Tab-separated table of C-alpha atoms in Angstrom:
chain	number	residue	atom	x	y	z
A	1166	MET	CA	-53.540	-23.410	-56.394
A	1167	THR	CA	-51.217	-26.048	-54.735
A	1168	LYS	CA	-48.625	-24.742	-52.436
A	1169	ALA	CA	-46.187	-27.573	-53.762
A	1170	PHE	CA	-44.614	-27.955	-57.126
A	1171	THR	CA	-46.075	-30.780	-58.804
A	1172	PHE	CA	-46.011	-32.330	-62.289
A	1173	GLU	CA	-48.801	-34.716	-63.790
A	1174	VAL	CA	-48.933	-36.274	-67.070
A	1175	LEU	CA	-52.740	-36.075	-68.136
A	1176	ALA	CA	-52.522	-37.880	-71.628
A	1177	THR	CA	-50.080	-39.514	-73.806
A	1178	ASP	CA	-50.077	-40.475	-77.649
A	1179	GLY	CA	-47.177	-42.297	-78.495
A	1180	LYS	CA	-44.245	-40.541	-76.693
A	1181	ALA	CA	-45.996	-37.116	-76.705
A	1182	ARG	CA	-47.186	-36.009	-73.330
A	1183	ARG	CA	-49.729	-33.738	-72.268
A	1184	GLY	CA	-49.322	-32.640	-68.711
A	1185	SER	CA	-49.594	-29.911	-66.101
A	1186	ILE	CA	-46.937	-28.222	-63.744
A	1187	THR	CA	-48.527	-26.740	-60.803
A	1188	MET	CA	-46.812	-24.371	-58.342
A	1189	PRO	CA	-48.164	-21.242	-56.210
A	1190	ARG	CA	-48.196	-18.807	-59.116
A	1191	GLY	CA	-50.113	-20.853	-61.333
A	1192	GLU	CA	-50.309	-23.735	-63.820
A	1193	VAL	CA	-48.000	-24.460	-66.742
A	1194	ARG	CA	-49.820	-26.436	-69.336
A	1195	THR	CA	-47.301	-28.534	-71.011
A	1196	PRO	CA	-46.081	-29.081	-73.831
A	1197	ALA	CA	-45.242	-25.232	-73.234
A	1198	PHE	CA	-43.390	-22.680	-75.097
A	1199	MET	CA	-41.714	-19.993	-72.788
A	1200	PRO	CA	-41.278	-16.699	-74.203
A	1201	VAL	CA	-37.701	-15.480	-73.390
A	1202	GLY	CA	-37.598	-12.211	-71.229
A	1203	THR	CA	-33.822	-12.016	-70.753
A	1204	GLY	CA	-33.350	-9.007	-68.884
A	1205	GLY	CA	-36.895	-8.982	-67.352
A	1206	THR	CA	-38.747	-7.964	-70.392
A	1207	VAL	CA	-40.038	-9.755	-73.553
A	1208	LYS	CA	-38.632	-7.475	-76.281
A	1209	THR	CA	-41.167	-5.277	-77.971
A	1210	MET	CA	-44.264	-6.658	-75.803
A	1211	TYR	CA	-46.222	-5.749	-72.764
A	1212	MET	CA	-46.745	-8.287	-70.296
A	1213	ASP	CA	-50.344	-8.485	-70.751
A	1214	GLN	CA	-50.130	-9.203	-74.245
A	1215	VAL	CA	-47.515	-11.974	-73.492
A	1216	ARG	CA	-50.206	-13.445	-71.116
A	1217	GLY	CA	-53.027	-12.662	-73.555
A	1218	VAL	CA	-51.511	-14.777	-76.503
A	1219	GLY	CA	-51.696	-17.866	-74.027
A	1220	SER	CA	-48.200	-17.638	-72.340
A	1221	ASP	CA	-48.400	-19.552	-68.840
A	1222	ILE	CA	-44.496	-18.991	-67.999
A	1223	ILE	CA	-41.453	-16.592	-69.312
A	1224	LEU	CA	-37.985	-17.087	-68.744
A	1225	GLY	CA	-35.436	-14.596	-67.537
A	1226	ASN	CA	-31.633	-14.770	-67.505
A	1227	THR	CA	-29.394	-14.841	-64.276
A	1228	TYR	CA	-26.359	-13.526	-66.002
A	1229	HIS	CA	-28.237	-10.466	-67.486
A	1230	LEU	CA	-30.204	-9.567	-64.539
A	1231	MET	CA	-27.159	-10.072	-62.397
A	1232	LEU	CA	-25.346	-7.336	-64.422
A	1233	ARG	CA	-28.187	-4.968	-64.952
A	1234	PRO	CA	-30.285	-4.023	-62.599
A	1235	GLY	CA	-28.535	-6.339	-60.191
A	1236	ALA	CA	-30.235	-9.422	-58.263
A	1237	GLU	CA	-30.106	-7.431	-55.013
A	1238	ARG	CA	-31.859	-4.643	-56.174
A	1239	VAL	CA	-34.823	-6.710	-57.939
A	1240	ALA	CA	-35.049	-8.297	-54.416
A	1241	ARG	CA	-35.379	-4.988	-52.624
A	1242	LEU	CA	-38.063	-4.110	-55.231
A	1243	GLY	CA	-40.284	-7.160	-54.528
A	1244	GLY	CA	-38.635	-9.920	-56.871
A	1245	LEU	CA	-38.821	-10.367	-60.627
A	1246	HIS	CA	-42.422	-10.721	-60.844
A	1247	GLU	CA	-43.168	-7.607	-59.083
A	1248	PHE	CA	-40.590	-5.680	-60.740
A	1249	ALA	CA	-41.536	-6.975	-64.229
A	1250	ARG	CA	-45.469	-7.128	-63.516
A	1251	TRP	CA	-45.731	-10.753	-64.404
A	1252	PRO	CA	-47.374	-12.486	-61.296
A	1253	HIS	CA	-47.252	-15.939	-63.024
A	1254	PRO	CA	-44.463	-18.244	-63.106
A	1255	ILE	CA	-40.974	-17.720	-64.122
A	1256	LEU	CA	-38.050	-19.852	-65.017
A	1257	THR	CA	-34.567	-18.573	-64.868
A	1258	ASP	CA	-31.593	-19.840	-66.683
A	1259	SER	CA	-28.706	-20.279	-64.627
A	1260	GLY	CA	-26.197	-18.277	-66.840
A	1261	GLY	CA	-24.810	-21.553	-67.969
A	1262	PHE	CA	-25.398	-20.474	-71.670
A	1263	GLN	CA	-23.090	-17.546	-71.249
A	1264	VAL	CA	-20.351	-19.707	-70.512
A	1265	MET	CA	-20.413	-20.639	-74.058
A	1266	SER	CA	-21.700	-17.526	-75.760
A	1267	LEU	CA	-19.294	-15.102	-74.019
A	1268	SER	CA	-16.425	-17.550	-73.714
A	1269	LYS	CA	-13.897	-14.850	-74.777
A	1270	LEU	CA	-15.320	-12.822	-71.572
A	1271	ARG	CA	-14.912	-15.429	-69.109
A	1272	LYS	CA	-12.391	-17.750	-67.014
A	1273	LEU	CA	-13.645	-21.256	-66.244
A	1274	THR	CA	-12.317	-23.163	-62.975
A	1275	GLU	CA	-13.759	-26.050	-60.873
A	1276	ASN	CA	-15.269	-23.381	-58.585
A	1277	GLY	CA	-17.447	-21.513	-61.169
A	1278	VAL	CA	-17.101	-18.861	-63.870
A	1279	THR	CA	-15.568	-15.433	-63.791
A	1280	PHE	CA	-17.133	-13.092	-66.370
A	1281	ARG	CA	-16.087	-9.831	-67.761
A	1282	SER	CA	-19.207	-7.927	-68.205
A	1283	HIS	CA	-19.923	-7.326	-71.806
A	1284	ILE	CA	-21.419	-3.816	-70.585
A	1285	ASP	CA	-18.476	-2.302	-68.847
A	1286	GLY	CA	-15.862	-4.893	-68.381
A	1287	ALA	CA	-16.123	-5.433	-64.485
A	1288	ALA	CA	-15.435	-8.748	-63.197
A	1289	HIS	CA	-18.352	-10.833	-61.786
A	1290	GLU	CA	-17.936	-14.451	-60.208
A	1291	MET	CA	-20.616	-17.028	-60.817
A	1292	SER	CA	-20.200	-20.432	-58.775
A	1293	PRO	CA	-23.155	-22.840	-58.543
A	1294	GLU	CA	-23.827	-21.369	-55.164
A	1295	ARG	CA	-23.957	-17.718	-56.404
A	1296	SER	CA	-26.130	-18.902	-59.562
A	1297	ILE	CA	-28.795	-20.512	-57.155
A	1298	GLU	CA	-28.568	-17.143	-54.601
A	1299	ILE	CA	-29.231	-15.007	-57.589
A	1300	GLN	CA	-32.190	-17.024	-58.761
A	1301	GLY	CA	-33.450	-16.965	-55.229
A	1302	LEU	CA	-33.115	-13.295	-55.031
A	1303	LEU	CA	-35.074	-12.937	-58.270
A	1304	ASP	CA	-37.412	-15.172	-56.503
A	1305	SER	CA	-37.940	-17.266	-59.885
A	1306	ASP	CA	-40.034	-20.415	-59.634
A	1307	ILE	CA	-38.063	-22.993	-61.601
A	1308	GLN	CA	-34.341	-22.487	-61.158
A	1309	MET	CA	-31.477	-24.099	-63.429
A	1310	GLN	CA	-28.428	-25.447	-62.219
A	1311	LEU	CA	-25.193	-23.855	-63.449
A	1312	ASP	CA	-23.672	-25.872	-66.290
A	1313	GLU	CA	-20.995	-25.644	-68.842
A	1314	CYS	CA	-22.653	-25.685	-72.445
A	1315	THR	CA	-20.382	-26.883	-75.085
A	1316	ALA	CA	-20.685	-25.502	-78.501
A	1317	LEU	CA	-20.814	-28.138	-81.393
A	1318	PRO	CA	-18.655	-29.536	-82.840
A	1319	ALA	CA	-16.243	-30.208	-80.454
A	1320	MET	CA	-13.724	-32.734	-79.429
A	1321	GLU	CA	-15.095	-35.727	-77.326
A	1322	LYS	CA	-12.519	-35.279	-74.563
A	1323	GLU	CA	-13.852	-31.535	-74.228
A	1324	ILE	CA	-17.362	-32.545	-74.156
A	1325	GLU	CA	-16.799	-35.143	-71.462
A	1326	ARG	CA	-14.848	-32.771	-69.431
A	1327	ALA	CA	-17.824	-30.042	-69.657
A	1328	MET	CA	-20.368	-32.736	-68.926
A	1329	GLU	CA	-18.417	-34.119	-65.774
A	1330	LEU	CA	-18.159	-30.524	-64.357
A	1331	SER	CA	-21.870	-29.826	-65.196
A	1332	LEU	CA	-22.522	-33.034	-63.005
A	1333	ARG	CA	-20.331	-31.849	-60.084
A	1334	TRP	CA	-22.033	-28.472	-60.179
A	1335	ALA	CA	-25.472	-29.893	-60.208
A	1336	GLU	CA	-24.799	-31.428	-56.980
A	1337	ARG	CA	-23.444	-28.245	-55.516
A	1338	CYS	CA	-26.688	-26.478	-57.041
A	1339	LYS	CA	-28.904	-28.930	-55.322
A	1340	THR	CA	-27.411	-28.556	-52.005
A	1341	ALA	CA	-27.304	-24.436	-52.269
A	1342	PHE	CA	-31.105	-24.735	-53.440
A	1343	GLY	CA	-32.134	-27.049	-50.363
A	1344	ASP	CA	-35.794	-27.587	-49.857
A	1345	GLN	CA	-38.020	-24.686	-51.263
A	1346	PRO	CA	-41.712	-25.459	-51.137
A	1347	GLY	CA	-43.417	-24.547	-54.229
A	1348	LYS	CA	-40.188	-24.209	-56.162
A	1349	ALA	CA	-38.091	-26.428	-58.236
A	1350	MET	CA	-34.470	-26.675	-59.296
A	1351	PHE	CA	-33.826	-28.575	-62.681
A	1352	GLY	CA	-30.789	-30.343	-63.433
A	1353	ILE	CA	-29.360	-30.051	-67.165
A	1354	VAL	CA	-28.123	-33.096	-69.009
A	1355	GLN	CA	-25.039	-32.541	-71.194
A	1356	GLY	CA	-22.839	-34.508	-73.234
A	1357	GLY	CA	-22.968	-32.943	-76.826
A	1358	ASP	CA	-23.258	-35.245	-79.532
A	1359	ILE	CA	-21.852	-38.273	-77.773
A	1360	PRO	CA	-24.642	-40.819	-76.984
A	1361	ALA	CA	-22.447	-42.493	-74.150
A	1362	LEU	CA	-21.966	-39.092	-72.636
A	1363	ARG	CA	-25.674	-38.318	-72.764
A	1364	LEU	CA	-26.725	-41.496	-71.139
A	1365	ARG	CA	-24.037	-41.186	-68.386
A	1366	SER	CA	-25.159	-37.555	-67.668
A	1367	ALA	CA	-28.888	-38.351	-67.748
A	1368	GLN	CA	-28.390	-41.343	-65.360
A	1369	ALA	CA	-26.394	-39.177	-62.890
A	1370	LEU	CA	-28.729	-36.369	-62.660
A	1371	LYS	CA	-31.731	-38.936	-62.298
A	1372	ALA	CA	-29.993	-40.444	-59.334
A	1373	MET	CA	-30.022	-36.854	-57.728
A	1374	ASP	CA	-33.700	-37.053	-57.670
A	1375	LEU	CA	-34.571	-33.521	-58.964
A	1376	LYS	CA	-37.898	-32.086	-59.682
A	1377	GLY	CA	-37.308	-31.660	-63.313
A	1378	TYR	CA	-34.631	-32.151	-66.071
A	1379	ALA	CA	-33.316	-30.086	-68.835
A	1380	ILE	CA	-31.598	-31.192	-71.860
A	1381	GLY	CA	-28.957	-28.603	-72.780
A	1382	GLY	CA	-26.208	-28.158	-75.325
A	1383	LEU	CA	-28.380	-28.561	-78.359
A	1384	ALA	CA	-29.359	-26.348	-81.091
A	1385	VAL	CA	-25.842	-25.052	-80.911
A	1386	GLY	CA	-24.499	-25.601	-84.158
A	1387	GLU	CA	-25.437	-29.381	-84.834
A	1388	PRO	CA	-27.954	-30.521	-87.646
A	1389	GLN	CA	-31.687	-31.096	-86.526
A	1390	ALA	CA	-30.887	-34.779	-87.157
A	1391	VAL	CA	-28.391	-35.076	-84.426
A	1392	MET	CA	-30.414	-33.089	-81.927
A	1393	LEU	CA	-33.249	-35.359	-82.617
A	1394	GLU	CA	-31.050	-38.416	-82.017
A	1395	MET	CA	-29.660	-37.234	-78.816
A	1396	LEU	CA	-33.444	-36.671	-77.676
A	1397	ASP	CA	-34.155	-40.292	-78.698
A	1398	ILE	CA	-31.287	-41.588	-76.302
A	1399	THR	CA	-31.712	-39.131	-73.672
A	1400	CYS	CA	-35.612	-38.937	-72.987
A	1401	PRO	CA	-35.997	-42.536	-71.999
A	1402	GLU	CA	-33.415	-42.196	-69.348
A	1403	LEU	CA	-35.231	-39.449	-67.762
A	1404	PRO	CA	-38.135	-39.930	-64.943
A	1405	ALA	CA	-41.478	-40.285	-66.590
A	1406	ASP	CA	-43.132	-38.267	-63.654
A	1407	ARG	CA	-40.847	-35.378	-64.099
A	1408	PRO	CA	-40.975	-32.528	-66.513
A	1409	ARG	CA	-38.532	-32.618	-69.528
A	1410	TYR	CA	-37.464	-29.118	-70.900
A	1411	LEU	CA	-35.479	-28.769	-74.130
A	1412	MET	CA	-33.312	-25.661	-73.713
A	1413	GLY	CA	-33.008	-23.030	-76.498
A	1414	VAL	CA	-35.250	-24.924	-78.991
A	1415	GLY	CA	-36.456	-23.868	-81.367
A	1416	THR	CA	-38.366	-23.657	-84.670
A	1417	PRO	CA	-41.942	-24.670	-84.929
A	1418	ASP	CA	-40.885	-27.873	-86.838
A	1419	ASP	CA	-37.908	-28.536	-83.993
A	1420	ILE	CA	-40.802	-28.109	-81.432
A	1421	LEU	CA	-43.325	-30.839	-83.121
A	1422	LYS	CA	-40.429	-33.204	-83.736
A	1423	SER	CA	-39.363	-32.922	-80.014
A	1424	VAL	CA	-42.872	-33.151	-78.704
A	1425	ALA	CA	-43.160	-36.678	-80.383
A	1426	ARG	CA	-39.991	-37.657	-78.373
A	1427	GLY	CA	-41.444	-36.905	-75.126
A	1428	ILE	CA	-40.377	-33.027	-74.583
A	1429	ASP	CA	-42.602	-30.915	-72.291
A	1430	MET	CA	-41.109	-27.395	-72.160
A	1431	PHE	CA	-39.199	-25.318	-74.741
A	1432	ASP	CA	-37.924	-21.912	-74.804
A	1433	CYS	CA	-36.285	-19.695	-77.762
A	1434	VAL	CA	-35.501	-16.149	-78.656
A	1435	MET	CA	-36.618	-17.176	-82.262
A	1436	PRO	CA	-39.916	-15.480	-82.266
A	1437	THR	CA	-39.098	-12.287	-80.726
A	1438	ARG	CA	-35.917	-11.804	-82.503
A	1439	ALA	CA	-37.475	-12.715	-85.927
A	1440	GLY	CA	-40.219	-10.252	-85.022
A	1441	ARG	CA	-37.573	-7.371	-84.677
A	1442	HIS	CA	-36.101	-8.258	-88.254
A	1443	GLY	CA	-39.358	-8.544	-90.184
A	1444	LEU	CA	-40.080	-12.073	-90.297
A	1445	ALA	CA	-43.364	-13.565	-89.349
A	1446	TYR	CA	-44.186	-17.186	-88.260
A	1447	THR	CA	-47.588	-18.111	-89.770
A	1448	ARG	CA	-49.557	-21.532	-90.487
A	1449	ARG	CA	-48.218	-20.920	-93.860
A	1450	GLY	CA	-44.719	-20.934	-92.813
A	1451	LYS	CA	-42.365	-18.029	-92.454
A	1452	VAL	CA	-43.158	-14.780	-94.273
A	1453	ASN	CA	-40.350	-12.122	-94.816
A	1454	LEU	CA	-42.113	-8.748	-94.649
A	1455	ARG	CA	-39.251	-7.088	-95.857
A	1456	ASN	CA	-39.851	-8.604	-99.330
A	1457	ALA	CA	-41.037	-6.039	-101.977
A	1458	ARG	CA	-43.888	-8.457	-102.974
A	1459	HIS	CA	-45.893	-7.194	-99.936
A	1460	ALA	CA	-45.431	-3.272	-100.714
A	1461	GLU	CA	-49.125	-2.848	-102.106
A	1462	ASP	CA	-50.857	-6.000	-100.735
A	1463	PRO	CA	-53.849	-5.075	-98.633
A	1464	ARG	CA	-54.300	-8.632	-97.339
A	1465	PRO	CA	-53.515	-9.545	-93.689
A	1466	LEU	CA	-50.791	-11.834	-92.796
A	1467	ASP	CA	-53.634	-14.542	-91.752
A	1468	GLU	CA	-57.331	-13.725	-92.034
A	1469	GLU	CA	-58.017	-16.591	-89.806
A	1470	SER	CA	-55.800	-15.510	-86.878
A	1471	ASP	CA	-57.061	-14.531	-83.411
A	1472	CYS	CA	-54.254	-12.106	-83.176
A	1473	PRO	CA	-54.922	-8.697	-84.284
A	1474	ALA	CA	-51.460	-7.999	-85.560
A	1475	ALA	CA	-51.950	-10.954	-88.008
A	1476	ARG	CA	-55.644	-10.282	-88.893
A	1477	ASP	CA	-56.139	-6.580	-88.856
A	1478	TYR	CA	-53.046	-4.952	-90.430
A	1479	SER	CA	-52.165	-5.207	-94.058
A	1480	ARG	CA	-49.091	-6.677	-95.426
A	1481	ALA	CA	-48.406	-3.435	-97.048
A	1482	TYR	CA	-48.787	-1.629	-93.826
A	1483	LEU	CA	-46.431	-4.236	-92.102
A	1484	HIS	CA	-43.848	-3.836	-95.168
A	1485	HIS	CA	-43.682	-0.073	-94.635
A	1486	LEU	CA	-43.141	-0.164	-90.862
A	1487	VAL	CA	-40.396	-2.784	-91.296
A	1488	ARG	CA	-38.835	-0.882	-94.390
A	1489	SER	CA	-39.072	2.189	-92.418
A	1490	GLN	CA	-37.710	0.766	-89.156
A	1491	GLU	CA	-40.784	1.814	-87.154
A	1492	ALA	CA	-40.791	0.427	-83.735
A	1493	LEU	CA	-44.400	-0.694	-84.314
A	1494	GLY	CA	-43.210	-2.916	-87.026
A	1495	ALA	CA	-41.377	-5.120	-84.321
A	1496	MET	CA	-44.102	-4.839	-81.946
A	1497	LEU	CA	-46.737	-6.099	-84.185
A	1498	LEU	CA	-44.633	-9.017	-85.926
A	1499	THR	CA	-43.478	-10.322	-82.314
A	1500	TRP	CA	-47.024	-10.113	-81.178
A	1501	ASN	CA	-47.871	-12.295	-84.429
A	1502	ASN	CA	-45.183	-14.745	-83.680
A	1503	LEU	CA	-45.784	-15.270	-80.094
A	1504	SER	CA	-49.357	-15.611	-80.553
A	1505	TYR	CA	-48.425	-18.125	-83.266
A	1506	TYR	CA	-46.151	-20.228	-81.117
A	1507	GLN	CA	-48.589	-20.231	-78.349
A	1508	LYS	CA	-51.506	-21.263	-80.698
A	1509	LEU	CA	-49.142	-24.102	-81.989
A	1510	MET	CA	-48.706	-25.225	-78.352
A	1511	GLN	CA	-52.374	-25.315	-77.843
A	1512	ASP	CA	-53.073	-27.121	-81.090
A	1513	ILE	CA	-50.467	-29.653	-79.881
A	1514	ARG	CA	-51.893	-30.362	-76.602
A	1515	ALA	CA	-55.328	-30.804	-77.972
A	1516	ALA	CA	-54.249	-33.112	-80.425
A	1517	ILE	CA	-52.332	-35.401	-77.683
A	1518	GLU	CA	-55.613	-35.384	-75.627
A	1519	ALA	CA	-57.527	-36.541	-78.802
A	1520	GLY	CA	-55.134	-39.253	-79.576
A	1521	ALA	CA	-54.488	-37.359	-83.025
A	1522	PHE	CA	-50.910	-36.027	-82.443
A	1523	GLU	CA	-49.162	-37.770	-85.351
A	1524	ALA	CA	-51.754	-36.847	-87.903
A	1525	ARG	CA	-52.175	-33.151	-86.744
A	1526	ALA	CA	-48.231	-32.805	-86.863
A	1527	ALA	CA	-48.385	-33.991	-90.301
A	1528	GLU	CA	-51.347	-31.567	-91.300
A	1529	ILE	CA	-49.373	-28.476	-89.606
A	1530	SER	CA	-46.052	-29.682	-91.616
A	1531	GLU	CA	-48.042	-29.746	-94.822
A	1532	GLY	CA	-49.452	-26.307	-94.290
A	1533	TRP	CA	-45.834	-24.888	-93.876
A	1534	ALA	CA	-44.734	-26.860	-96.961
A	1535	ARG	CA	-47.651	-25.331	-99.346
A	1536	GLY	CA	-46.075	-21.851	-98.382
A	1537	ASP	CA	-47.373	-18.447	-98.401
A	1538	ILE	CA	-50.502	-17.013	-100.478
A	1539	PRO	CA	-49.564	-16.305	-104.169
A	1540	ALA	CA	-48.439	-12.672	-104.454
A	1541	MET	CA	-51.081	-10.278	-106.029
């Protein structure tokens, strides 16, 4: 495997791209979905299961790992790959999302963010430089700039202020990251739902000549149509020879529509969170295992699935586990959901290679629209 960080577009179909990111710890086949391992664990999953369903890369979170168990401790224990027994690529979020999601627990200045820990109330300072330092201690392969993510809707002046601050922080993160062979730092396009601000952010980040570019601040309260409009505006402004990562997205439908606009990488808590709450993603759409219609149904979730959780367990048993709040229910449904998401990505990659992405996307969407099998 290469000692450098590289990205290659292997095939295109319209704006959809089939590519490959290579780095010392492995290849990431794109379009890629990254399971979220916020605190060094993909919830309810063993790491070999995460790999087994087809995941090339997982995501860790700088803010949460900074608080617990602490970045310096992880470094002493060999880095996040060794600590979590995941020898493959890891991307770490910078903590920027928590600038928004924990807005009541933080103070924002030009220098950075001071958080009050949601665990014990202790104060922690996160500057752009400290964010990169923490990500270096974790030894992640792709590191994200610290940014300010703005929830939507918001006033244009507030969106512009956060976008400009994020650009200044990107410059500082680039300097702090320096030259790390085999690793990459991605910038994050901000600008909310204002086209002119998205363009300014993308153009300024492009001028920094980074190894990859993320689009942040979407799927934070706006309708899907607004998200897609921002992608239509932003993607053409980003370098064609660098990976494009849409942060925090999303549903299978979001993924199909975003791939069609040129996105290469995704992450979202949706498949794991849904699994813990009794909801399964399938080729027939979403299936709520809490529903009483499944209580005496001996059929599996999906008899054609390669995943044992979907193929080998009855809906009645899964319903029982979910209603009884048994841990195994969350484990099996998360396994199913991540398997489904990775099968979707595999399907997307194959369709792009075959020049049949639009037709295959329509078939997939039609399967969701037809819905689940009739109740017994």
